[in-house]
């Protein structure tokens, strides 16, 4: 499994590219990083990879270049068919669902049967050191706990790749550290490519894959 | 003459009566009338009247302009969607103990609403005989102006326009209008879905039933008495037989009816039905003039005559401007006012005055009015049938909905 | 202070309702009824067609509300769904709100009359096809309006209520992070509509729950729409009640009062049923969400609704258009597609009539909605600061004017006002309007108010800003949209009041609506066109202000 970006950029309706085209290959189990100052278009790049360009967040933008997942060109594939998970700065746990149901929402539909699904969710909670939290309201969880649930929810959907948009920037230093470890363990266990976006050079220094600095287009 | 048409005393007797009344009362009337006029000066009369007809509204505005110029009395029409709103108003005031300074000065009223207000003693009067212009009315006990739905007017309300039940037909579709209820049945069978009547809870719907009842019942004089279970059963049996026969041939097979006569006339205009109803002989002419009815709309009346009644105005017992309202009521009875009202370009409603009481000049004013192809003349209308006692309409409504409401 | 305010709203409500209640149990001294009796109820249940009336009311109320809610939810999903920005439906999006507002602002009766003309056998739709296609020289004897099942009434209710629920939803959605949550769900493989249903709807519905209940209550108690579009032998319970109240036999006031109380109880029971059903749906939904199915099996329903959406919207707009045409028509007979002769007569006639009526309407609308808004904010703020279950309890009384047919309630109110020596002044009418405006303002505001993220206030507090500053600059500024919308709804409610203006004003305070309704009883479509459009104009401006002012202000502040 690998994620490959070839000359990837986003262009406005007036055919102006937002940033210099990006080229990178992320192998399975690798965590790559894209750096750049705020406002350069990091989130837009993630949206382009995830297939969310032109939807609510970044209306009116079009993708240029290509995205390959496991050697398949998915540049224009429907977002729901891509199997690329995404994590935002905010954990965005659904407030109308309990912690467990948030995970069940993410859990892939191929897992069938009430018992089976419940067991998998409980197991995920255990991995996140949140056993017994199934019926808790997500709002009552601490920031670190919420982030862990969000990550587990994304992973339960069995993505082929994972995108992270400044995932830990709201956590304090120590928590960020634990969370990073947790992320690495979990993604390596699943052996998928991960692309992380940050403005923080310290964050970039921790990854084991390629690091690309996004340049505003001239 | 059938027993249920208007009885009028022979002319000489009537003259004698009015001369007598006049000579006895004129002195007295004159003095107090001047008082009333003085008292009325500067008042604004709130006339509560159904506001669904633009021409009537315009006529009321005109009345206000005239009374303001002549007597310094202004008229403000409170437009109602139903006369019951004004009755409820007065009932509420009575309930709250407000026995003076009421909000309603004058109501356009007749029939059941009048009966209700009379029974609950919510009306001012008797005052009709105090009006100088009452001399133009035929106020003998059984005259049309003295009886409102078999209820004695008792001087509590003043007539102002004549209402006659008429049918309106689209003459392009209806070449031979059915002139009796029996013919109506044959016509409906031949033209299924082209006839309807307003809902029975509506005034016009009840009137249609009453018209049919008078024509079909074995002895119409019974209808002038309060209905008893026996008399009701006997008198209405032929009506229900007739209605059962005609119902399947009505518009929407008699499962649905227009809400009121205005909507029924709109359906005539839309071509959904061919026959509509009105309580105004000028309805077709007025409808054509205001673009509401097709040019081919014509009025027809059952050959044996149709129901007639008179629209009145009454003054509530607690009115704020009783004097002003009295002055306006009197103005409505002026021959000039009545002639203006009868003008097809104004209202086209027939005068309520007794033609024999008018002098040559006044008679001429009526004769000189413009005519219209769609406007029947008085002889065209045939005899006026008297309204049955109010209990008949109440029971007709109940019985109808018992038989035909799902 | 709040106690005084409470009294202002509460006292007339209790008095008004009390009178009706007495009359339902046989006590109406003005008509000589002094003794307690159940006769009125007996009379009511014995009336022919009572059961049919009841069934009609319930079916049309529930079905119309359900369809309107589903359409509003699907419609909101569509607003947030943009596969290609160049597609036709996306190009239409900027025009959505401007198109919804006129239908929202137009009086119910106007929409009903326009719609009736649109779909009647002699109406515009069939005129467009006749005689070239259908061969009809005369309209067919079909029941496309006032059908016995109440379908056209349901359609009319949906047409009128959809824009309200849709706009309320769009305003409420501003408080939810919709696009990110949708992105997230889609990245997990959920289709747009499934994601909408499983993620957004459960968060949105609690925010629009009260407006939905308002729609349910309205649908159950409407008189003017039922009169024009509903069956009439027998009619819906609300219309039947109205007929008994208006009957020439004043003694029918007793069973009429019983019917009014009965209708009130039925409405309360319906609200309970709706809420319980809501809980059941929520329960079923949780199971559905837990199943993790990415494409739910309601595609057929969703596509039916998506197809119904433009039809419903179009029907509303065409109803208004057809009224506009009627307002300048003179003769327009079947099967002509357009009038055969035209006239500006009615508009010209109005020039002499409407300035005073318009002025009255404006004064009353601005006063009552302004006061309603201030009261609602005061009420909610006091509750936020001091809690108080008592206020929550009294709130239910405040909704009484919405639960009982107006005509029933107003008779008692009138008597109450008269006893206080208040009659016919503009101030009294404004007070009466306030009784109806306030609950609507409250209903449209309360959910957004409670959903406000308290952290903003905590942040402001920690930054040391004073209570009043926090209240003005944070709370009210953040709630600007819902506040303005509530105000605009208040304006629309006030403008549309017919019976309160007529009865409490003793007919002396003439407004656009008193003029319009009395004239409309004559069923002249041209007049209804003129007044309906005029009546729609004022609320339309208010809604436009409420929807577009925040946008303009944000633009200004962020530049």
PDB file of N, CA, C and O in Angstrom, chain B residues 50-52 54 76 78-79 81 85 89 95 98 103 112 193 201 252 257 259 262 266 269-272 289-292 401 404-406, chain C residues 48 52 122 139 141-143 145 232-233 243 248 330-331 334 414 418-419 498 502 506-508 510 515 518-519 521-523 525-527:
ATOM      1  N   UNK B  50     -71.086  43.576   6.481  1.00  0.00           N
ATOM      2  CA  UNK B  50     -70.329  42.590   5.700  1.00  0.00           C
ATOM      3  C   UNK B  50     -69.558  43.331   4.610  1.00  0.00           C
ATOM      4  O   UNK B  50     -70.121  44.170   3.890  1.00  0.00           O
ATOM      5  N   UNK B  51     -68.253  43.068   4.495  1.00  0.00           N
ATOM      6  CA  UNK B  51     -67.414  43.874   3.603  1.00  0.00           C
ATOM      7  C   UNK B  51     -66.992  43.133   2.356  1.00  0.00           C
ATOM      8  O   UNK B  51     -66.052  43.537   1.681  1.00  0.00           O
ATOM      9  N   UNK B  52     -67.695  42.048   2.038  1.00  0.00           N
ATOM     10  CA  UNK B  52     -67.248  41.215   0.928  1.00  0.00           C
ATOM     11  C   UNK B  52     -67.641  41.728  -0.442  1.00  0.00           C
ATOM     12  O   UNK B  52     -67.268  41.138  -1.452  1.00  0.00           O
ATOM     13  N   UNK B  54     -67.504  44.942  -2.951  1.00  0.00           N
ATOM     14  CA  UNK B  54     -66.887  46.252  -3.146  1.00  0.00           C
ATOM     15  C   UNK B  54     -67.940  47.311  -3.434  1.00  0.00           C
ATOM     16  O   UNK B  54     -67.848  48.449  -2.967  1.00  0.00           O
ATOM     17  N   UNK B  76     -68.321  55.417   9.275  1.00  0.00           N
ATOM     18  CA  UNK B  76     -67.132  54.601   9.096  1.00  0.00           C
ATOM     19  C   UNK B  76     -67.598  53.157   9.017  1.00  0.00           C
ATOM     20  O   UNK B  76     -68.229  52.657   9.942  1.00  0.00           O
ATOM     21  N   UNK B  78     -67.186  49.358   9.347  1.00  0.00           N
ATOM     22  CA  UNK B  78     -66.338  48.311   9.890  1.00  0.00           C
ATOM     23  C   UNK B  78     -66.647  47.073   9.069  1.00  0.00           C
ATOM     24  O   UNK B  78     -67.741  46.530   9.130  1.00  0.00           O
ATOM     25  N   UNK B  79     -65.674  46.672   8.266  1.00  0.00           N
ATOM     26  CA  UNK B  79     -65.938  45.603   7.313  1.00  0.00           C
ATOM     27  C   UNK B  79     -65.839  44.257   7.998  1.00  0.00           C
ATOM     28  O   UNK B  79     -64.818  43.919   8.573  1.00  0.00           O
ATOM     29  N   UNK B  81     -66.347  39.926   7.959  1.00  0.00           N
ATOM     30  CA  UNK B  81     -66.438  38.795   7.037  1.00  0.00           C
ATOM     31  C   UNK B  81     -67.695  38.001   7.350  1.00  0.00           C
ATOM     32  O   UNK B  81     -68.091  37.143   6.588  1.00  0.00           O
ATOM     33  N   UNK B  85     -69.869  38.385  13.639  1.00  0.00           N
ATOM     34  CA  UNK B  85     -68.770  39.039  14.362  1.00  0.00           C
ATOM     35  C   UNK B  85     -69.274  40.247  15.140  1.00  0.00           C
ATOM     36  O   UNK B  85     -68.838  40.510  16.261  1.00  0.00           O
ATOM     37  N   UNK B  89     -69.559  40.663  19.228  1.00  0.00           N
ATOM     38  CA  UNK B  89     -69.036  41.912  19.797  1.00  0.00           C
ATOM     39  C   UNK B  89     -70.003  42.451  20.864  1.00  0.00           C
ATOM     40  O   UNK B  89     -69.605  42.725  21.991  1.00  0.00           O
ATOM     41  N   UNK B  95     -71.736  40.898  28.262  1.00  0.00           N
ATOM     42  CA  UNK B  95     -71.154  40.000  29.257  1.00  0.00           C
ATOM     43  C   UNK B  95     -70.217  40.767  30.180  1.00  0.00           C
ATOM     44  O   UNK B  95     -70.102  40.450  31.368  1.00  0.00           O
ATOM     45  N   UNK B  98     -70.734  46.260  29.838  1.00  0.00           N
ATOM     46  CA  UNK B  98     -70.585  47.561  29.194  1.00  0.00           C
ATOM     47  C   UNK B  98     -71.893  47.933  28.496  1.00  0.00           C
ATOM     48  O   UNK B  98     -72.102  47.624  27.328  1.00  0.00           O
ATOM     49  N   UNK B 103     -69.130  49.565  21.012  1.00  0.00           N
ATOM     50  CA  UNK B 103     -68.303  49.820  19.838  1.00  0.00           C
ATOM     51  C   UNK B 103     -69.125  49.821  18.557  1.00  0.00           C
ATOM     52  O   UNK B 103     -68.724  50.396  17.557  1.00  0.00           O
ATOM     53  N   UNK B 112     -82.018  35.562  11.116  1.00  0.00           N
ATOM     54  CA  UNK B 112     -81.639  34.913  12.364  1.00  0.00           C
ATOM     55  C   UNK B 112     -80.784  35.798  13.284  1.00  0.00           C
ATOM     56  O   UNK B 112     -80.962  35.767  14.502  1.00  0.00           O
ATOM     57  N   UNK B 193     -73.345  17.233 -12.940  1.00  0.00           N
ATOM     58  CA  UNK B 193     -72.149  17.933 -12.471  1.00  0.00           C
ATOM     59  C   UNK B 193     -72.142  19.422 -12.740  1.00  0.00           C
ATOM     60  O   UNK B 193     -71.170  20.096 -12.441  1.00  0.00           O
ATOM     61  N   UNK B 201     -74.685  25.112   5.793  1.00  0.00           N
ATOM     62  CA  UNK B 201     -74.483  25.980   6.953  1.00  0.00           C
ATOM     63  C   UNK B 201     -74.415  27.443   6.524  1.00  0.00           C
ATOM     64  O   UNK B 201     -74.542  28.347   7.337  1.00  0.00           O
ATOM     65  N   UNK B 252     -69.557  17.348  -8.323  1.00  0.00           N
ATOM     66  CA  UNK B 252     -68.851  16.384  -7.467  1.00  0.00           C
ATOM     67  C   UNK B 252     -69.824  15.401  -6.823  1.00  0.00           C
ATOM     68  O   UNK B 252     -69.635  15.004  -5.657  1.00  0.00           O
ATOM     69  N   UNK B 257     -69.323  21.100  -1.600  1.00  0.00           N
ATOM     70  CA  UNK B 257     -70.114  22.261  -2.008  1.00  0.00           C
ATOM     71  C   UNK B 257     -69.292  23.529  -1.853  1.00  0.00           C
ATOM     72  O   UNK B 257     -68.397  23.590  -1.014  1.00  0.00           O
ATOM     73  N   UNK B 259     -68.244  27.157  -0.531  1.00  0.00           N
ATOM     74  CA  UNK B 259     -68.366  27.685   0.822  1.00  0.00           C
ATOM     75  C   UNK B 259     -69.450  28.763   0.924  1.00  0.00           C
ATOM     76  O   UNK B 259     -70.123  28.883   1.937  1.00  0.00           O
ATOM     77  N   UNK B 262     -70.548  33.640  -3.206  1.00  0.00           N
ATOM     78  CA  UNK B 262     -69.525  34.311  -4.013  1.00  0.00           C
ATOM     79  C   UNK B 262     -68.641  33.291  -4.703  1.00  0.00           C
ATOM     80  O   UNK B 262     -68.273  33.443  -5.861  1.00  0.00           O
ATOM     81  N   UNK B 266     -68.102  32.472  -8.600  1.00  0.00           N
ATOM     82  CA  UNK B 266     -66.785  32.347  -9.208  1.00  0.00           C
ATOM     83  C   UNK B 266     -66.703  31.055 -10.021  1.00  0.00           C
ATOM     84  O   UNK B 266     -66.106  31.037 -11.105  1.00  0.00           O
ATOM     85  N   UNK B 269     -68.268  31.617 -13.192  1.00  0.00           N
ATOM     86  CA  UNK B 269     -67.347  32.388 -14.022  1.00  0.00           C
ATOM     87  C   UNK B 269     -66.241  31.500 -14.592  1.00  0.00           C
ATOM     88  O   UNK B 269     -65.819  31.660 -15.735  1.00  0.00           O
ATOM     89  N   UNK B 270     -65.773  30.539 -13.793  1.00  0.00           N
ATOM     90  CA  UNK B 270     -64.720  29.622 -14.243  1.00  0.00           C
ATOM     91  C   UNK B 270     -65.245  28.544 -15.172  1.00  0.00           C
ATOM     92  O   UNK B 270     -64.467  27.781 -15.730  1.00  0.00           O
ATOM     93  N   UNK B 271     -66.564  28.438 -15.280  1.00  0.00           N
ATOM     94  CA  UNK B 271     -67.145  27.403 -16.122  1.00  0.00           C
ATOM     95  C   UNK B 271     -67.269  26.058 -15.436  1.00  0.00           C
ATOM     96  O   UNK B 271     -67.514  25.049 -16.087  1.00  0.00           O
ATOM     97  N   UNK B 272     -67.096  26.017 -14.098  1.00  0.00           N
ATOM     98  CA  UNK B 272     -67.218  24.729 -13.406  1.00  0.00           C
ATOM     99  C   UNK B 272     -68.673  24.317 -13.236  1.00  0.00           C
ATOM    100  O   UNK B 272     -68.987  23.133 -13.140  1.00  0.00           O
ATOM    101  N   UNK B 289     -70.818  43.877 -14.751  1.00  0.00           N
ATOM    102  CA  UNK B 289     -70.239  45.218 -14.728  1.00  0.00           C
ATOM    103  C   UNK B 289     -68.884  45.227 -14.022  1.00  0.00           C
ATOM    104  O   UNK B 289     -68.017  46.023 -14.351  1.00  0.00           O
ATOM    105  N   UNK B 290     -68.701  44.334 -13.038  1.00  0.00           N
ATOM    106  CA  UNK B 290     -67.425  44.355 -12.330  1.00  0.00           C
ATOM    107  C   UNK B 290     -66.479  43.254 -12.820  1.00  0.00           C
ATOM    108  O   UNK B 290     -65.464  42.996 -12.198  1.00  0.00           O
ATOM    109  N   UNK B 291     -66.856  42.613 -13.927  1.00  0.00           N
ATOM    110  CA  UNK B 291     -65.948  41.634 -14.520  1.00  0.00           C
ATOM    111  C   UNK B 291     -65.956  40.290 -13.825  1.00  0.00           C
ATOM    112  O   UNK B 291     -65.179  39.412 -14.160  1.00  0.00           O
ATOM    113  N   UNK B 292     -66.823  40.113 -12.824  1.00  0.00           N
ATOM    114  CA  UNK B 292     -66.820  38.866 -12.067  1.00  0.00           C
ATOM    115  C   UNK B 292     -67.592  37.753 -12.756  1.00  0.00           C
ATOM    116  O   UNK B 292     -67.363  36.585 -12.502  1.00  0.00           O
ATOM    117  N   UNK B 401     -77.724  17.934   7.483  1.00  0.00           N
ATOM    118  CA  UNK B 401     -76.387  17.408   7.792  1.00  0.00           C
ATOM    119  C   UNK B 401     -76.485  16.008   8.379  1.00  0.00           C
ATOM    120  O   UNK B 401     -75.581  15.199   8.201  1.00  0.00           O
ATOM    121  N   UNK B 404     -76.891  13.901   5.077  1.00  0.00           N
ATOM    122  CA  UNK B 404     -75.916  13.932   3.979  1.00  0.00           C
ATOM    123  C   UNK B 404     -74.468  14.185   4.398  1.00  0.00           C
ATOM    124  O   UNK B 404     -73.602  14.316   3.559  1.00  0.00           O
ATOM    125  N   UNK B 405     -74.193  14.327   5.739  1.00  0.00           N
ATOM    126  CA  UNK B 405     -72.793  14.464   6.149  1.00  0.00           C
ATOM    127  C   UNK B 405     -72.208  13.083   6.398  1.00  0.00           C
ATOM    128  O   UNK B 405     -72.811  12.293   7.103  1.00  0.00           O
ATOM    129  N   UNK B 406     -71.048  12.841   5.853  1.00  0.00           N
ATOM    130  CA  UNK B 406     -70.467  11.506   6.034  1.00  0.00           C
ATOM    131  C   UNK B 406     -69.818  11.412   7.413  1.00  0.00           C
ATOM    132  O   UNK B 406     -69.025  12.211   7.763  1.00  0.00           O
TER     133      UNK B 406
ATOM    134  N   UNK C  48     -73.658  15.658  13.396  1.00  0.00           N
ATOM    135  CA  UNK C  48     -73.323  14.714  12.327  1.00  0.00           C
ATOM    136  C   UNK C  48     -71.948  15.032  11.750  1.00  0.00           C
ATOM    137  O   UNK C  48     -71.606  16.195  11.561  1.00  0.00           O
ATOM    138  N   UNK C  52     -65.809  12.285  11.337  1.00  0.00           N
ATOM    139  CA  UNK C  52     -65.105  12.547  10.077  1.00  0.00           C
ATOM    140  C   UNK C  52     -64.267  13.816  10.195  1.00  0.00           C
ATOM    141  O   UNK C  52     -63.114  13.860   9.749  1.00  0.00           O
ATOM    142  N   UNK C 122     -60.735  23.853 -13.272  1.00  0.00           N
ATOM    143  CA  UNK C 122     -60.818  25.007 -14.163  1.00  0.00           C
ATOM    144  C   UNK C 122     -59.597  25.900 -13.998  1.00  0.00           C
ATOM    145  O   UNK C 122     -59.590  27.034 -14.437  1.00  0.00           O
ATOM    146  N   UNK C 139     -64.416  22.744 -17.983  1.00  0.00           N
ATOM    147  CA  UNK C 139     -63.555  21.996 -17.061  1.00  0.00           C
ATOM    148  C   UNK C 139     -64.194  20.670 -16.666  1.00  0.00           C
ATOM    149  O   UNK C 139     -65.415  20.568 -16.572  1.00  0.00           O
ATOM    150  N   UNK C 141     -65.303  17.456 -14.251  1.00  0.00           N
ATOM    151  CA  UNK C 141     -65.891  17.394 -12.911  1.00  0.00           C
ATOM    152  C   UNK C 141     -64.990  16.566 -12.006  1.00  0.00           C
ATOM    153  O   UNK C 141     -65.373  15.515 -11.512  1.00  0.00           O
ATOM    154  N   UNK C 142     -63.754  17.036 -11.809  1.00  0.00           N
ATOM    155  CA  UNK C 142     -62.781  16.295 -11.002  1.00  0.00           C
ATOM    156  C   UNK C 142     -62.595  16.984  -9.663  1.00  0.00           C
ATOM    157  O   UNK C 142     -62.712  18.200  -9.557  1.00  0.00           O
ATOM    158  N   UNK C 143     -62.230  16.183  -8.673  1.00  0.00           N
ATOM    159  CA  UNK C 143     -62.016  16.758  -7.345  1.00  0.00           C
ATOM    160  C   UNK C 143     -60.526  17.001  -7.113  1.00  0.00           C
ATOM    161  O   UNK C 143     -59.901  16.361  -6.290  1.00  0.00           O
ATOM    162  N   UNK C 145     -59.359  19.953  -6.117  1.00  0.00           N
ATOM    163  CA  UNK C 145     -59.302  20.693  -4.848  1.00  0.00           C
ATOM    164  C   UNK C 145     -60.503  20.284  -4.016  1.00  0.00           C
ATOM    165  O   UNK C 145     -61.494  19.803  -4.550  1.00  0.00           O
ATOM    166  N   UNK C 232     -65.597  20.056   2.680  1.00  0.00           N
ATOM    167  CA  UNK C 232     -66.458  20.865   3.549  1.00  0.00           C
ATOM    168  C   UNK C 232     -67.767  20.207   3.954  1.00  0.00           C
ATOM    169  O   UNK C 232     -68.643  20.871   4.482  1.00  0.00           O
ATOM    170  N   UNK C 233     -67.899  18.918   3.708  1.00  0.00           N
ATOM    171  CA  UNK C 233     -69.124  18.273   4.168  1.00  0.00           C
ATOM    172  C   UNK C 233     -68.819  16.909   4.752  1.00  0.00           C
ATOM    173  O   UNK C 233     -68.980  15.919   4.075  1.00  0.00           O
ATOM    174  N   UNK C 243     -67.443  27.566  12.112  1.00  0.00           N
ATOM    175  CA  UNK C 243     -68.808  27.699  11.595  1.00  0.00           C
ATOM    176  C   UNK C 243     -69.811  27.786  12.734  1.00  0.00           C
ATOM    177  O   UNK C 243     -70.747  28.574  12.678  1.00  0.00           O
ATOM    178  N   UNK C 248     -75.794  31.727  12.988  1.00  0.00           N
ATOM    179  CA  UNK C 248     -76.768  32.751  13.353  1.00  0.00           C
ATOM    180  C   UNK C 248     -77.466  32.415  14.664  1.00  0.00           C
ATOM    181  O   UNK C 248     -77.980  33.289  15.330  1.00  0.00           O
ATOM    182  N   UNK C 330     -59.194  41.513 -15.614  1.00  0.00           N
ATOM    183  CA  UNK C 330     -60.596  41.929 -15.545  1.00  0.00           C
ATOM    184  C   UNK C 330     -61.464  40.710 -15.807  1.00  0.00           C
ATOM    185  O   UNK C 330     -62.170  40.252 -14.940  1.00  0.00           O
ATOM    186  N   UNK C 331     -61.365  40.129 -17.000  1.00  0.00           N
ATOM    187  CA  UNK C 331     -62.063  38.877 -17.279  1.00  0.00           C
ATOM    188  C   UNK C 331     -61.030  37.820 -17.615  1.00  0.00           C
ATOM    189  O   UNK C 331     -60.093  38.058 -18.367  1.00  0.00           O
ATOM    190  N   UNK C 334     -62.270  30.235 -18.495  1.00  0.00           N
ATOM    191  CA  UNK C 334     -61.788  28.949 -18.979  1.00  0.00           C
ATOM    192  C   UNK C 334     -62.005  28.854 -20.480  1.00  0.00           C
ATOM    193  O   UNK C 334     -63.067  29.255 -20.948  1.00  0.00           O
ATOM    194  N   UNK C 414     -61.856  39.408  24.852  1.00  0.00           N
ATOM    195  CA  UNK C 414     -62.606  40.635  24.633  1.00  0.00           C
ATOM    196  C   UNK C 414     -63.364  41.027  25.905  1.00  0.00           C
ATOM    197  O   UNK C 414     -63.303  42.172  26.351  1.00  0.00           O
ATOM    198  N   UNK C 418     -62.707  44.282  28.154  1.00  0.00           N
ATOM    199  CA  UNK C 418     -63.808  45.214  28.395  1.00  0.00           C
ATOM    200  C   UNK C 418     -63.987  45.458  29.886  1.00  0.00           C
ATOM    201  O   UNK C 418     -64.231  46.580  30.325  1.00  0.00           O
ATOM    202  N   UNK C 419     -63.842  44.365  30.664  1.00  0.00           N
ATOM    203  CA  UNK C 419     -63.986  44.517  32.116  1.00  0.00           C
ATOM    204  C   UNK C 419     -62.924  45.456  32.656  1.00  0.00           C
ATOM    205  O   UNK C 419     -63.134  46.159  33.623  1.00  0.00           O
ATOM    206  N   UNK C 498     -56.172  38.770  12.013  1.00  0.00           N
ATOM    207  CA  UNK C 498     -57.456  39.326  11.581  1.00  0.00           C
ATOM    208  C   UNK C 498     -58.413  39.490  12.764  1.00  0.00           C
ATOM    209  O   UNK C 498     -58.773  40.607  13.142  1.00  0.00           O
ATOM    210  N   UNK C 502     -59.804  42.883  14.663  1.00  0.00           N
ATOM    211  CA  UNK C 502     -61.207  43.263  14.514  1.00  0.00           C
ATOM    212  C   UNK C 502     -61.912  43.292  15.862  1.00  0.00           C
ATOM    213  O   UNK C 502     -62.568  44.279  16.216  1.00  0.00           O
ATOM    214  N   UNK C 506     -62.412  46.493  18.259  1.00  0.00           N
ATOM    215  CA  UNK C 506     -63.818  46.844  18.068  1.00  0.00           C
ATOM    216  C   UNK C 506     -64.071  47.365  16.658  1.00  0.00           C
ATOM    217  O   UNK C 506     -64.945  48.191  16.429  1.00  0.00           O
ATOM    218  N   UNK C 507     -63.278  46.902  15.729  1.00  0.00           N
ATOM    219  CA  UNK C 507     -63.485  47.310  14.342  1.00  0.00           C
ATOM    220  C   UNK C 507     -63.015  48.718  14.040  1.00  0.00           C
ATOM    221  O   UNK C 507     -63.199  49.207  12.938  1.00  0.00           O
ATOM    222  N   UNK C 508     -62.377  49.361  15.020  1.00  0.00           N
ATOM    223  CA  UNK C 508     -62.006  50.756  14.787  1.00  0.00           C
ATOM    224  C   UNK C 508     -60.569  50.896  14.331  1.00  0.00           C
ATOM    225  O   UNK C 508     -60.142  51.975  13.940  1.00  0.00           O
ATOM    226  N   UNK C 510     -58.468  49.748  11.636  1.00  0.00           N
ATOM    227  CA  UNK C 510     -58.450  48.979  10.399  1.00  0.00           C
ATOM    228  C   UNK C 510     -57.024  48.744   9.946  1.00  0.00           C
ATOM    229  O   UNK C 510     -56.170  49.620  10.043  1.00  0.00           O
ATOM    230  N   UNK C 515     -59.018  44.650   6.215  1.00  0.00           N
ATOM    231  CA  UNK C 515     -59.544  44.989   4.892  1.00  0.00           C
ATOM    232  C   UNK C 515     -59.548  43.751   3.994  1.00  0.00           C
ATOM    233  O   UNK C 515     -60.529  43.445   3.338  1.00  0.00           O
ATOM    234  N   UNK C 518     -62.069  40.695   5.025  1.00  0.00           N
ATOM    235  CA  UNK C 518     -63.487  40.941   4.791  1.00  0.00           C
ATOM    236  C   UNK C 518     -63.776  40.966   3.296  1.00  0.00           C
ATOM    237  O   UNK C 518     -64.794  40.460   2.840  1.00  0.00           O
ATOM    238  N   UNK C 519     -62.849  41.519   2.530  1.00  0.00           N
ATOM    239  CA  UNK C 519     -63.055  41.537   1.086  1.00  0.00           C
ATOM    240  C   UNK C 519     -62.935  40.143   0.497  1.00  0.00           C
ATOM    241  O   UNK C 519     -63.670  39.776  -0.416  1.00  0.00           O
ATOM    242  N   UNK C 521     -63.826  37.463   1.749  1.00  0.00           N
ATOM    243  CA  UNK C 521     -65.007  36.641   1.967  1.00  0.00           C
ATOM    244  C   UNK C 521     -65.930  36.744   0.757  1.00  0.00           C
ATOM    245  O   UNK C 521     -66.810  35.935   0.568  1.00  0.00           O
ATOM    246  N   UNK C 522     -65.721  37.749  -0.068  1.00  0.00           N
ATOM    247  CA  UNK C 522     -66.461  37.853  -1.309  1.00  0.00           C
ATOM    248  C   UNK C 522     -65.804  37.066  -2.435  1.00  0.00           C
ATOM    249  O   UNK C 522     -66.326  37.015  -3.539  1.00  0.00           O
ATOM    250  N   UNK C 523     -64.641  36.460  -2.159  1.00  0.00           N
ATOM    251  CA  UNK C 523     -63.996  35.552  -3.098  1.00  0.00           C
ATOM    252  C   UNK C 523     -63.629  36.183  -4.435  1.00  0.00           C
ATOM    253  O   UNK C 523     -63.616  35.512  -5.444  1.00  0.00           O
ATOM    254  N   UNK C 525     -60.926  37.067  -6.676  1.00  0.00           N
ATOM    255  CA  UNK C 525     -59.501  36.766  -6.731  1.00  0.00           C
ATOM    256  C   UNK C 525     -58.663  38.001  -7.018  1.00  0.00           C
ATOM    257  O   UNK C 525     -57.523  38.101  -6.607  1.00  0.00           O
ATOM    258  N   UNK C 526     -59.253  38.959  -7.745  1.00  0.00           N
ATOM    259  CA  UNK C 526     -58.471  40.141  -8.091  1.00  0.00           C
ATOM    260  C   UNK C 526     -58.137  40.939  -6.839  1.00  0.00           C
ATOM    261  O   UNK C 526     -57.028  41.429  -6.649  1.00  0.00           O
ATOM    262  N   UNK C 527     -59.143  41.040  -5.935  1.00  0.00           N
ATOM    263  CA  UNK C 527     -58.912  41.754  -4.683  1.00  0.00           C
ATOM    264  C   UNK C 527     -57.952  41.001  -3.773  1.00  0.00           C
ATOM    265  O   UNK C 527     -57.069  41.589  -3.164  1.00  0.00           O
TER     266      UNK C 527
END
